[in-house]
Short mmCIF file of C-alpha atoms and ligand atoms in Angstrom, two decimals:
data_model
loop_
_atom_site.label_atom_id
_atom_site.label_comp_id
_atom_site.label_asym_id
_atom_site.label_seq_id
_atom_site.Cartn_x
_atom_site.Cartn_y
_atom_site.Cartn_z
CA UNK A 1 -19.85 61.49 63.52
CA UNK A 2 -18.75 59.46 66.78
CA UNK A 3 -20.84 59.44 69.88
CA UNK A 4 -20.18 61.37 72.18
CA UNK A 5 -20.52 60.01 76.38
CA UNK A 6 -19.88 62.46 79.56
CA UNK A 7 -18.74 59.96 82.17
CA UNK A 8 -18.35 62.16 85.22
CA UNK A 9 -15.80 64.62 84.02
CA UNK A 10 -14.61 62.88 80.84
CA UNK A 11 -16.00 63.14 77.24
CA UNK A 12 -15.45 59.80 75.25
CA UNK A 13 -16.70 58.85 72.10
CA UNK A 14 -18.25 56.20 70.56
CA UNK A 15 -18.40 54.67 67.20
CA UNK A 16 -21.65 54.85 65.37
CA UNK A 17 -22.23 51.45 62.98
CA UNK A 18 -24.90 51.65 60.41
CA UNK A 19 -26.25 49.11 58.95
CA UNK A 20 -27.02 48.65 55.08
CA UNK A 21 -31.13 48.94 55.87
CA UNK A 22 -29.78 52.58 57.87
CA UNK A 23 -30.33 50.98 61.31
CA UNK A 24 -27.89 52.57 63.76
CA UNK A 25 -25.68 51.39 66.47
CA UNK A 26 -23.65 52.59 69.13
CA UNK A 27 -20.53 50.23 69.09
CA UNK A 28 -19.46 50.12 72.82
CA UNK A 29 -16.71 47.50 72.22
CA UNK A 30 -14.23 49.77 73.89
CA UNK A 31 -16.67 51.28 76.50
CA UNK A 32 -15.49 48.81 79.20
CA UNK A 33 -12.12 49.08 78.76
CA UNK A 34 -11.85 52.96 78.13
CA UNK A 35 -14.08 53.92 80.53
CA UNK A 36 -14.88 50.97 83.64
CA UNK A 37 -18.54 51.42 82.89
CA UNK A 38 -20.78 48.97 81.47
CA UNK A 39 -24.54 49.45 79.56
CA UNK A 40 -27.44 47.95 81.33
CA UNK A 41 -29.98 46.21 79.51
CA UNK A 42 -32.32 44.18 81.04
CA UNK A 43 -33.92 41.88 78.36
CA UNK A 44 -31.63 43.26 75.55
CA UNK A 45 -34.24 45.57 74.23
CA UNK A 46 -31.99 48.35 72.64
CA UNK A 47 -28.63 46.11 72.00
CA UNK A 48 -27.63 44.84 69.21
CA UNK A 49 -25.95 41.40 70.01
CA UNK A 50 -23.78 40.89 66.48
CA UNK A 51 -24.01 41.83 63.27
CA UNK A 52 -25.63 39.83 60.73
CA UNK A 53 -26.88 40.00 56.89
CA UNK A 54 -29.63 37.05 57.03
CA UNK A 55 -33.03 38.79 58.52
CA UNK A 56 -33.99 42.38 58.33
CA UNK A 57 -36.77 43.03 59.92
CA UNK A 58 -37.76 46.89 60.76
CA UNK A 59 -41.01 46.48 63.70
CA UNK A 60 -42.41 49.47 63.06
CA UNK A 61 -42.80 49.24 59.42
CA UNK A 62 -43.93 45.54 59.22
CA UNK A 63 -41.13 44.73 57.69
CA UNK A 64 -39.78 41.09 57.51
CA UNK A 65 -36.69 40.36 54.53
CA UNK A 66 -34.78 37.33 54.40
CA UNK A 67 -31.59 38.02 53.20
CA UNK A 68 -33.22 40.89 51.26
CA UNK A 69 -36.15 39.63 49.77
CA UNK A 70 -39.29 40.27 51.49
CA UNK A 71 -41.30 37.68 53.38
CA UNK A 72 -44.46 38.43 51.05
CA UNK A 73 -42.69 37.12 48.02
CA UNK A 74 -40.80 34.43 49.60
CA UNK A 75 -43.97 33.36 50.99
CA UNK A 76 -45.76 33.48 47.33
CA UNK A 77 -43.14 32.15 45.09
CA UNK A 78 -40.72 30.38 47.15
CA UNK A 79 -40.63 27.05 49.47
CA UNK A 80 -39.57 25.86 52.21
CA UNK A 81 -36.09 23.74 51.07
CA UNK A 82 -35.58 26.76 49.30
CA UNK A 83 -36.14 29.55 51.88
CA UNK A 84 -33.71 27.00 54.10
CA UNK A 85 -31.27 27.32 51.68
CA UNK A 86 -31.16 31.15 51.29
CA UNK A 87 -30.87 31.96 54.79
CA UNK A 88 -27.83 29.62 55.55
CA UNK A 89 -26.01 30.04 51.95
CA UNK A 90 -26.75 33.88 51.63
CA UNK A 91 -28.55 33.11 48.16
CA UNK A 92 -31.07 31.67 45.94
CA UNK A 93 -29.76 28.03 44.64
CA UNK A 94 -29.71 27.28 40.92
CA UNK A 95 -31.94 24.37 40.16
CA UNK A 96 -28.78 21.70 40.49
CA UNK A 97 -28.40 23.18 43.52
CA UNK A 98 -32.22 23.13 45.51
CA UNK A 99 -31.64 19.67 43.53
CA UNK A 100 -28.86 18.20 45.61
CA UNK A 101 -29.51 20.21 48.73
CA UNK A 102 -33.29 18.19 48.92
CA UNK A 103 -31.93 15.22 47.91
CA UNK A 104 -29.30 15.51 50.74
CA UNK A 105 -32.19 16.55 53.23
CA UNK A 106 -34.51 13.55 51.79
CA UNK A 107 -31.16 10.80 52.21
CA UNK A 108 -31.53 11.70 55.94
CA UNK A 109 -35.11 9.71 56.34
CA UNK A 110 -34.49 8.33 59.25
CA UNK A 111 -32.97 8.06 63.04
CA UNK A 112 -30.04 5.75 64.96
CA UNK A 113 -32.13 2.45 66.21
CA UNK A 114 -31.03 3.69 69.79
CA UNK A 115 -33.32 6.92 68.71
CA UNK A 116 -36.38 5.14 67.66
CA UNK A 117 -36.12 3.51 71.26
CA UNK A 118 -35.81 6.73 73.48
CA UNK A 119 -38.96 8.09 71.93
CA UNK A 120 -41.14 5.16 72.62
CA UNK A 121 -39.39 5.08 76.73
CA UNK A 122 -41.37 8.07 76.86
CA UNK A 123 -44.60 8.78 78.46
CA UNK A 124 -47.15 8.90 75.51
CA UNK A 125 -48.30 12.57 77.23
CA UNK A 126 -44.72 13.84 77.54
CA UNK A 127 -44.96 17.11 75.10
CA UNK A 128 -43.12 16.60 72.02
CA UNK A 129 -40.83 19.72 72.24
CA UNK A 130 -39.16 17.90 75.40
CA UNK A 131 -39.20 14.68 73.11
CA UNK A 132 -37.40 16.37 70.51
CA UNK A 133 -34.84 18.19 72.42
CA UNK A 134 -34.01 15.00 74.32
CA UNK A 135 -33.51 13.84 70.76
CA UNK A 136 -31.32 16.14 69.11
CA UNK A 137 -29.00 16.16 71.93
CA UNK A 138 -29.10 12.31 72.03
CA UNK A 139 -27.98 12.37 67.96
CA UNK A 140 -24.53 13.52 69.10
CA UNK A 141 -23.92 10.24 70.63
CA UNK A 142 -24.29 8.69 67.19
CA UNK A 143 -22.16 10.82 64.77
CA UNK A 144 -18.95 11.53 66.74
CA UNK A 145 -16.99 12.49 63.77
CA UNK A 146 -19.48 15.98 63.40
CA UNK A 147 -17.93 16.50 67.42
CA UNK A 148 -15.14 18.10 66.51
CA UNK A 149 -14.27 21.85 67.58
CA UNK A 150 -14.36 23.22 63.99
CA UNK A 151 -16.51 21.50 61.26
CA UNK A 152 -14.71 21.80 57.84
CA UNK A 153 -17.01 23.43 55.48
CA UNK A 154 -18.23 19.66 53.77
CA UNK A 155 -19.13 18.86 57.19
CA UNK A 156 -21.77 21.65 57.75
CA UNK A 157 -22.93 21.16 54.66
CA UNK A 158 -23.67 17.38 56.30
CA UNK A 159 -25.10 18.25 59.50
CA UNK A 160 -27.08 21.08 58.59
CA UNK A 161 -28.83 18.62 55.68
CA UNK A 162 -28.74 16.15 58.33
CA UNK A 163 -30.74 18.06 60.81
CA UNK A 164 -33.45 18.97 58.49
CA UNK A 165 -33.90 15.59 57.34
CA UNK A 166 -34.14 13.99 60.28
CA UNK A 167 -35.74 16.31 62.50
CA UNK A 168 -38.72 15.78 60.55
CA UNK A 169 -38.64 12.15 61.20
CA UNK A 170 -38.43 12.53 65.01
CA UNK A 171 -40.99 15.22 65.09
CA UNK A 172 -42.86 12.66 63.27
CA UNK A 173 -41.93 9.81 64.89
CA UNK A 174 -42.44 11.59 68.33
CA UNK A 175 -46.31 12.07 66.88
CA UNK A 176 -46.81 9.01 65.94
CA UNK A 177 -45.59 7.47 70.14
CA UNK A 178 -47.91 10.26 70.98
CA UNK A 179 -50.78 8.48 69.21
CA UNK A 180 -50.03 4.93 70.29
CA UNK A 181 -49.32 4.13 66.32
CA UNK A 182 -46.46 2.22 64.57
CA UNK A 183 -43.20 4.48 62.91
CA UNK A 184 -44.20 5.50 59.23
CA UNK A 185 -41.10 5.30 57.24
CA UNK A 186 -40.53 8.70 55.22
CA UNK A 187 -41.35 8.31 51.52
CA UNK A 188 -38.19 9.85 49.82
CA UNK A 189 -40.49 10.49 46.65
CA UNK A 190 -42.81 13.08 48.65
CA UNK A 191 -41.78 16.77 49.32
CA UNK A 192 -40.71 17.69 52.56
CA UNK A 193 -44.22 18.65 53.68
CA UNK A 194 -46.07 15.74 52.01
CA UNK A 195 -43.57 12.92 53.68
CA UNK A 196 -43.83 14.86 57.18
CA UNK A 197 -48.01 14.39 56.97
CA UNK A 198 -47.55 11.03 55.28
CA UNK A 199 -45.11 10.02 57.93
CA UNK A 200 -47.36 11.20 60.51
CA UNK A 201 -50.92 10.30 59.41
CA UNK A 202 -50.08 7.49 57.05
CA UNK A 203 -51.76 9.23 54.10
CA UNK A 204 -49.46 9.56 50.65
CA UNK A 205 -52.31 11.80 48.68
CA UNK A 206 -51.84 14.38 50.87
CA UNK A 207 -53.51 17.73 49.14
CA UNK A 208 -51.18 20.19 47.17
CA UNK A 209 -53.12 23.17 49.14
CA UNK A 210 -52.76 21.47 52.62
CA UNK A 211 -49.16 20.81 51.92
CA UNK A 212 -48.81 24.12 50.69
CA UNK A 213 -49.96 25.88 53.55
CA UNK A 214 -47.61 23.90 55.81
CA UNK A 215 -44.80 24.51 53.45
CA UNK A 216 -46.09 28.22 53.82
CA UNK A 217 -46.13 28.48 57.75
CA UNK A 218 -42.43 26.76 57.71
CA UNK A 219 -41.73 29.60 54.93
CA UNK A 220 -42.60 31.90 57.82
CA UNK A 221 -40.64 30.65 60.55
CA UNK A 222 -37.46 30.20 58.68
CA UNK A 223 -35.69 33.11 60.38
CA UNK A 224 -36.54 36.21 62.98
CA UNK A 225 -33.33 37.31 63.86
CA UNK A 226 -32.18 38.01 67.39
CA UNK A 227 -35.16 35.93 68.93
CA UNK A 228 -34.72 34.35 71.89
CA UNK A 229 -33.84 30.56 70.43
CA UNK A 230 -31.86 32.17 67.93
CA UNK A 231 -29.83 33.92 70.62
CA UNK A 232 -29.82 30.98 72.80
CA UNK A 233 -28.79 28.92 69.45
CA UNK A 234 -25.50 31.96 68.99
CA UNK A 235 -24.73 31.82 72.63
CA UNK A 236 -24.93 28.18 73.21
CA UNK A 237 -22.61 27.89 69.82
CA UNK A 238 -20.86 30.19 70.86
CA UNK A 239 -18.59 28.12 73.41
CA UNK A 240 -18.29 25.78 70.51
CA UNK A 241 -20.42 23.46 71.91
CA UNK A 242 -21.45 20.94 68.62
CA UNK A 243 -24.76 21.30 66.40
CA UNK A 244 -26.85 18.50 68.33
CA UNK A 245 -26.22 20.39 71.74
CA UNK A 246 -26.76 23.66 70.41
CA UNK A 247 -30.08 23.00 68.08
CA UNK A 248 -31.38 20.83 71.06
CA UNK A 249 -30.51 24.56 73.33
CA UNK A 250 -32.57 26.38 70.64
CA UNK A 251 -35.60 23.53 70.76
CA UNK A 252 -35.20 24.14 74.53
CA UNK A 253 -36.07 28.00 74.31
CA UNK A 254 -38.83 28.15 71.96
CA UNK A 255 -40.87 26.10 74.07
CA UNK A 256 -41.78 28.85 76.23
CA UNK A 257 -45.32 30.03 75.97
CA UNK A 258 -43.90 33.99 75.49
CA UNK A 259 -41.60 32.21 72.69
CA UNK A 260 -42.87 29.45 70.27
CA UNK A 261 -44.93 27.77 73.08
CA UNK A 262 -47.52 30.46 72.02
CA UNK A 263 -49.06 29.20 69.04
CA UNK A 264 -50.23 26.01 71.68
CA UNK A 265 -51.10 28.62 74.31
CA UNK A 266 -53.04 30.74 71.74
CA UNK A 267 -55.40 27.42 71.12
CA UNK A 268 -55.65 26.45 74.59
CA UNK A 269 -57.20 30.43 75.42
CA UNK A 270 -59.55 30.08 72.37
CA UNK A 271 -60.58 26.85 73.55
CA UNK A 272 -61.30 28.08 77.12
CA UNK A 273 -63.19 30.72 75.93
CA UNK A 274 -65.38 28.64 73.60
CA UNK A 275 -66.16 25.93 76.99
CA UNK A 276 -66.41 29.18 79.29
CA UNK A 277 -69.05 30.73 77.53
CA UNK A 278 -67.63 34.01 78.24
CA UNK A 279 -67.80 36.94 75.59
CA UNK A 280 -64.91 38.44 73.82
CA UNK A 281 -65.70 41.63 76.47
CA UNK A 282 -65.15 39.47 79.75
CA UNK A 283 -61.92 37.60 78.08
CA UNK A 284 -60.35 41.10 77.50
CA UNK A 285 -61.25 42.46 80.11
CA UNK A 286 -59.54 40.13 82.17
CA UNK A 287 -56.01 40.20 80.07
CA UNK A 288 -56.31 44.19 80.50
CA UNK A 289 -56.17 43.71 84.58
CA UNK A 290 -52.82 43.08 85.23
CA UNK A 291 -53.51 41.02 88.44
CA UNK A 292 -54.98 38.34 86.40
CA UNK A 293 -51.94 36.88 85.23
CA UNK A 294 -53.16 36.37 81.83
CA UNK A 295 -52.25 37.60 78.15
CA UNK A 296 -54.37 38.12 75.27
CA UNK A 297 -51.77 35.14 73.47
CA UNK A 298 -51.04 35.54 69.75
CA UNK A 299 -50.93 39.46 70.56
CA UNK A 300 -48.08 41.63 70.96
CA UNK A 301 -44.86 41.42 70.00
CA UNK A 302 -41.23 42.36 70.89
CA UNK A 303 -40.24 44.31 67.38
CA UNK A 304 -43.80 44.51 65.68
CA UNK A 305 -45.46 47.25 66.89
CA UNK A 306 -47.80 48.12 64.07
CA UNK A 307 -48.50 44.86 62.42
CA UNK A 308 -46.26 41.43 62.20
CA UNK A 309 -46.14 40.82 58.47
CA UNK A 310 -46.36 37.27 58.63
CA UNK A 311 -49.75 37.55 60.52
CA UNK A 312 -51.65 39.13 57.43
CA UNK A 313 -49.85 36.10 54.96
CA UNK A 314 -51.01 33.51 57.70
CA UNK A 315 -54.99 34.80 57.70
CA UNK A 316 -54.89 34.51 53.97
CA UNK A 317 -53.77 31.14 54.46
CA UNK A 318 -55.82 30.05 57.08
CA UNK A 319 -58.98 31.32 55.07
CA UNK A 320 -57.88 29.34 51.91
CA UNK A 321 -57.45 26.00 54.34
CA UNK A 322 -60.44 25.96 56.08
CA UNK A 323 -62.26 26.88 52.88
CA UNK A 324 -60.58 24.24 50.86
CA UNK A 325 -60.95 21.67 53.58
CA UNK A 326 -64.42 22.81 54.20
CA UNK A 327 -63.45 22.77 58.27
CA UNK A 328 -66.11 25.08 60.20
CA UNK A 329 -63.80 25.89 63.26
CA UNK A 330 -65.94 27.73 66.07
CA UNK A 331 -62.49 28.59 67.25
CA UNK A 332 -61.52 30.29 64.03
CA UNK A 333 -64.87 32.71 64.76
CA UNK A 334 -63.35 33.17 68.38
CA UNK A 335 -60.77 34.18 67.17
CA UNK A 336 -61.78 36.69 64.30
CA UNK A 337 -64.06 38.24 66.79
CA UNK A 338 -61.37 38.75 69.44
CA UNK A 339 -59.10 39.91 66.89
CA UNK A 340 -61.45 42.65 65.57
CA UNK A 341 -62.91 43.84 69.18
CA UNK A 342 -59.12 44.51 70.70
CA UNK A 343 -57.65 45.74 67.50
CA UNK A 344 -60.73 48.88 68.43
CA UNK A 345 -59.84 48.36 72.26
CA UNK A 346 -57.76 51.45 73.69
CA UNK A 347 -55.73 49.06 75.89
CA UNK A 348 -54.21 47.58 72.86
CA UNK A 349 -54.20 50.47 70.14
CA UNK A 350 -51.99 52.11 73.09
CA UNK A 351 -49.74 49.85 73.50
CA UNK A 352 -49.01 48.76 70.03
CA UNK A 353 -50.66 45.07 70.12
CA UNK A 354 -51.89 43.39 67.01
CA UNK A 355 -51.87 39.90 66.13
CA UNK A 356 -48.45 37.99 65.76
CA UNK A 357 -47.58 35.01 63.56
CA UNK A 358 -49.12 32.57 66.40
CA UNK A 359 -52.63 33.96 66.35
CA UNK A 360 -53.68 31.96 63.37
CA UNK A 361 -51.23 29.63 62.72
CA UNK A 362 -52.58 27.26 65.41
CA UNK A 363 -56.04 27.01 63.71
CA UNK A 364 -54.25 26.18 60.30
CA UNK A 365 -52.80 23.33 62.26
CA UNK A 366 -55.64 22.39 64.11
CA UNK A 367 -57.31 22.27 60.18
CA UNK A 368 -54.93 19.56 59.29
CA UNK A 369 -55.52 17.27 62.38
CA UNK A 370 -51.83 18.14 63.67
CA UNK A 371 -52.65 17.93 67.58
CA UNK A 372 -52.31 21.39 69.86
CA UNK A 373 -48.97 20.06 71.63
CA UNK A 374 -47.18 19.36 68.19
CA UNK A 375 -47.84 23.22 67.35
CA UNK A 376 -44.58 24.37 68.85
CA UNK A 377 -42.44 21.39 67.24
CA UNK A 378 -43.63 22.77 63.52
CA UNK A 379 -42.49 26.23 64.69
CA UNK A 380 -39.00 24.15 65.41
CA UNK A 381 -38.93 22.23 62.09
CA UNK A 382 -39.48 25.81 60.54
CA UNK A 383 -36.81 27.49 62.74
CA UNK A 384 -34.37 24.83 62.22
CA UNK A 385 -32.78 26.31 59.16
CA UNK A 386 -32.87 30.13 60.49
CA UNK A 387 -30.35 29.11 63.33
CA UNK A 388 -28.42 27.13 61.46
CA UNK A 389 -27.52 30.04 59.21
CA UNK A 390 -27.42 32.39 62.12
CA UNK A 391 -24.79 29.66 63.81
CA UNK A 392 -22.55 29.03 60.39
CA UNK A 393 -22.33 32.81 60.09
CA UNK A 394 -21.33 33.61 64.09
CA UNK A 395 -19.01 30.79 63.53
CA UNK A 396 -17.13 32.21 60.20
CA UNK A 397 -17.48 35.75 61.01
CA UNK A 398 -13.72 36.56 61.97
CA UNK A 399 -12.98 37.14 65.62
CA UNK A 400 -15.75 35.28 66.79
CA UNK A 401 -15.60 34.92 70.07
CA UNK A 402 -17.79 33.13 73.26
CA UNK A 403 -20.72 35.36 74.18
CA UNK A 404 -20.40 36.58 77.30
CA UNK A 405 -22.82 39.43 78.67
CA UNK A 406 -21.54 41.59 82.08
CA UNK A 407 -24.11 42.32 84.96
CA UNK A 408 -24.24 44.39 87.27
CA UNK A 409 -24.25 42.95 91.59
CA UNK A 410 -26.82 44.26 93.50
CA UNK A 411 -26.59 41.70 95.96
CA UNK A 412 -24.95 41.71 99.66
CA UNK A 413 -21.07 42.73 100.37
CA UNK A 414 -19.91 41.60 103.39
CA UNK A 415 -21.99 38.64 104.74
CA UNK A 416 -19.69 36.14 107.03
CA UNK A 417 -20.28 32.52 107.54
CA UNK A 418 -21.97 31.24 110.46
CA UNK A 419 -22.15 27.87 111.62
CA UNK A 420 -25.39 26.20 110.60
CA UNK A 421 -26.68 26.03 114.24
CA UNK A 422 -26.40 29.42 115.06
CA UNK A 423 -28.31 30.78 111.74
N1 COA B 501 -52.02 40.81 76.34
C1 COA B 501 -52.25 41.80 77.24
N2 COA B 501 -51.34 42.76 77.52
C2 COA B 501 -50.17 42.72 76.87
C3 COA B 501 -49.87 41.71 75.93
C4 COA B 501 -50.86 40.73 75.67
N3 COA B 501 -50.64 39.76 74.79
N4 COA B 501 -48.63 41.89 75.43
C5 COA B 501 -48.17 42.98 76.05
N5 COA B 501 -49.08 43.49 76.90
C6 COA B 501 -48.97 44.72 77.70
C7 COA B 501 -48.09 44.51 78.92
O1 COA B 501 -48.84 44.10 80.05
C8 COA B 501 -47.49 45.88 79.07
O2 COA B 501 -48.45 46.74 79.63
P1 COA B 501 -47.99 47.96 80.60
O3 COA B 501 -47.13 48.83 79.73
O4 COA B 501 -49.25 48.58 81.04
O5 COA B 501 -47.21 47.32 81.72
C9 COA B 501 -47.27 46.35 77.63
O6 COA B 501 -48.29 45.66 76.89
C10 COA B 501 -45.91 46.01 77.08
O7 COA B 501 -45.68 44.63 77.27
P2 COA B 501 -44.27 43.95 77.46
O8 COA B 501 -44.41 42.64 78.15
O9 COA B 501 -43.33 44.95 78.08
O10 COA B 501 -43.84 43.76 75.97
P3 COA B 501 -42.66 42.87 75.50
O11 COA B 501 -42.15 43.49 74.26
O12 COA B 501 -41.68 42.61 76.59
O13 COA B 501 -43.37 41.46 75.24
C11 COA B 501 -44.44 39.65 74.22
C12 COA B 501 -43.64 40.95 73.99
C13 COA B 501 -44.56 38.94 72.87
C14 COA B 501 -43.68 38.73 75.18
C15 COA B 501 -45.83 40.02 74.79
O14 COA B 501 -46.52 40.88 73.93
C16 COA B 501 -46.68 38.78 75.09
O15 COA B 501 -46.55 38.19 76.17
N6 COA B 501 -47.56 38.37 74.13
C17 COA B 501 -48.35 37.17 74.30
C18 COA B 501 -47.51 35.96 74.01
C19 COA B 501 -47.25 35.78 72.52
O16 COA B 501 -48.16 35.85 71.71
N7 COA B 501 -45.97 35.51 72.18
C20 COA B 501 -45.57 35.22 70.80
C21 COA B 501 -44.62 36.22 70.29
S1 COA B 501 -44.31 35.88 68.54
#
């Protein structure tokens, strides 16, 4: 049964798409052309921006799937190569197959010369994130065969290996400036989460659990559909811009605090509340008044509005870390007790907040000496291979075409020029 639309005295209708989890959709292709009007939807909370069969998440539920299988079992028996490689190839590899794909990944240890150079020309306080986007659109300059308009299919299989491989190494390298310390060449005989500590901290014995809970956060962040990198990533691919301009877009976005920046922001409020002194009451009361300005960080989220799935695997995590490592983190108290006070706080039952993936993946992080400005790049590394999937399939899907949302003017009609004297 079609929609049906009274526009002033005309009845249209309008195609109703469901999707295979039952999710429905208006499809107001036509709605423009039939009709003059166009929808309104500031912040794109109720449209659906393409199709896609890599992430299902349902907010209300607390559901998160990646291409069908859900985040909880991913999280328990998969890794990270492998998550990367369901999301972009649509399924699980066969073991020749997570075989050559990480052996592709691990032939990409390291960065042009002129690339090891740029990172060091910056300040050693410049945040990574701007380091790393810097970077990725600087790689373009060195593979000018992966610039053309359409990658054959042997191609993205490159780049997208590529990427992974050696995103790791700047992220690492960009650490290592960061510290004042000498490059650590990646150690092709490590998994990808061993090499990345090794290549940052310069130990090879890294532990299996504190590897594993890296490879477990990265697990996490592998995809979250229409997010704002991920749409930035579609729309900046979109005009068929290449990968190192588009993934360095997608860097670009997440570093906003209401985006991937808030994993950093989340330990920077703990923190202040630990040197303030002030009790968990105080802190929320001041995110409740809306003059402050300031957000209970780690809480809320745009789709979750019962519980973010990937919170509760996190907390498990984080307890198994900081037990293993035997860390006492006052923050990790902090944050427990804020949790539990706003979870019974009217203000935030109300409104649907509870604690998103952030909230205690910055303390796992913190655990294994990873510094609070380099939170945001792991959320990258992790995110890498969820927009490269989301890009290959905007880019195959037939009749792709360059995104391009409408507005609406609201601004003046009929101003005329004066001369600048007389303004
Ligand atoms: N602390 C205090 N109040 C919050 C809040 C938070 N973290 N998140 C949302 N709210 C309040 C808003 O002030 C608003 O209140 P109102 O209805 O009285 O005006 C209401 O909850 C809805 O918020 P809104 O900003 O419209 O929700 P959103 O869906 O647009 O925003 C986030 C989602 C994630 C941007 C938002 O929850 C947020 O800023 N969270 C903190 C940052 C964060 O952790 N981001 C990581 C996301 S994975």
């Amino acid at each position: 049964m079609p929609a049906k639309l009274i526009l002033e005295d005309k009845t249209i209708e309008l195609p109703i798409f469901v999707g295979t989890e039952g999710e429905k959709a208006v499809d107001v292709t036509k709605l423009r052309a039939e009709t003059g009007y166009v929808t309104l939807d500031s912040g794109y909370m109720d449209t659906g921006a393409c199709t896609s069969a890599i992430t299902f998440l349902d907010g209300e539920q607390g559901i998160l799937k990646y291409r069908g299988y859900s985040i909880e079992e991913i999280a328990e028996k998969s890794n990270f190569i492998e998550a990367s490689y369901l999301v972009i190839h649509g399924r699980l590899p066969k073991e020749d197959e997570l075989k050559k794909f990480q052996a592709k990944i691990a032939s990409y240890d390291d960065v042009p010369q002129g690339i090891k150079e740029m990172i060091k020309i910056f300040p050693k306080d410049a945040h990574p994130m701007g380091i790393l986007s810097s970077n990725m659109s600087a790689l373009s300059a060195y593979y000018p065969d992966l610039l053309v308009q359409d990658l054959s299919p042997e191609q993205k299989e490159t780049v997208m290996a590529q990427l992974m491989g050696q995103l790791k190494v700047m992220a690492a390298y960009a650490y290592r400036h960061q510290q004042g310390k000498e490059y650590i060449k990646s150690d092709k005989n490590l998994d990808y989460c061993s090499d990345f500590i090794y290549m940052m901290t310069g130990n090879k014995n890294v532990d299996k659990e504190v590897a594993k809970a890296l490879d477990i956060l990265l697990v996490l962040h592998v995809d979250h559909e229409q997010n704002c990198s991920t749409s930035t990533v579609r729309m900046v691919g979109s005009s068929k811009a290449n990968m190192f301009a588009t993934i360095s877009a997608g860097i670009d976005a997440l570093w906003g605090p209401l985006h991937g920046g808030a994993n950093q922001a989340v330990l920077e409020m703990l923190e202040e509340i630990k040197d303030s002194g002030k009790g968990y009451k105080d802190f929320l009361a001041e995110v409740k008044d809306k003059n402050s300005g300031s957000r209970l960080m780690g809480f809320g989220h745009r789709v979750y509005k019962n519980f973010d799935p990937r919170a509760k695997i996190i907390k498990v995590a984080c307890d198994s870390v900081l037990a293993k490592l035997g860390v006492q983190d006052p923050l990790l108290d902090i944050a427990k007790g804020l949790e539990e006070v706003a979870l019974k706080d009217e203000y935030f039952v109300s409104r649907k907040l509870y604690p998103n993936v952030d909230f205690y993946s910055g303390i796992i992080y913190r655990a294994l000496g990873i510094p609070t400005n380099m939170f945001t790049v792991m959320f990258a590394m992790g995110r890498l291979p969820g927009w490269m999937a989301q890009w290959k399939e905007m880019v195959e899907q037939p009749g792709f075409k360059i995104c391009r949302p409408r507005q609406i003017y609201v601004g003046e009609t009929t101003n005329k020029y004066k001369d600048i004297k007389s303004r």
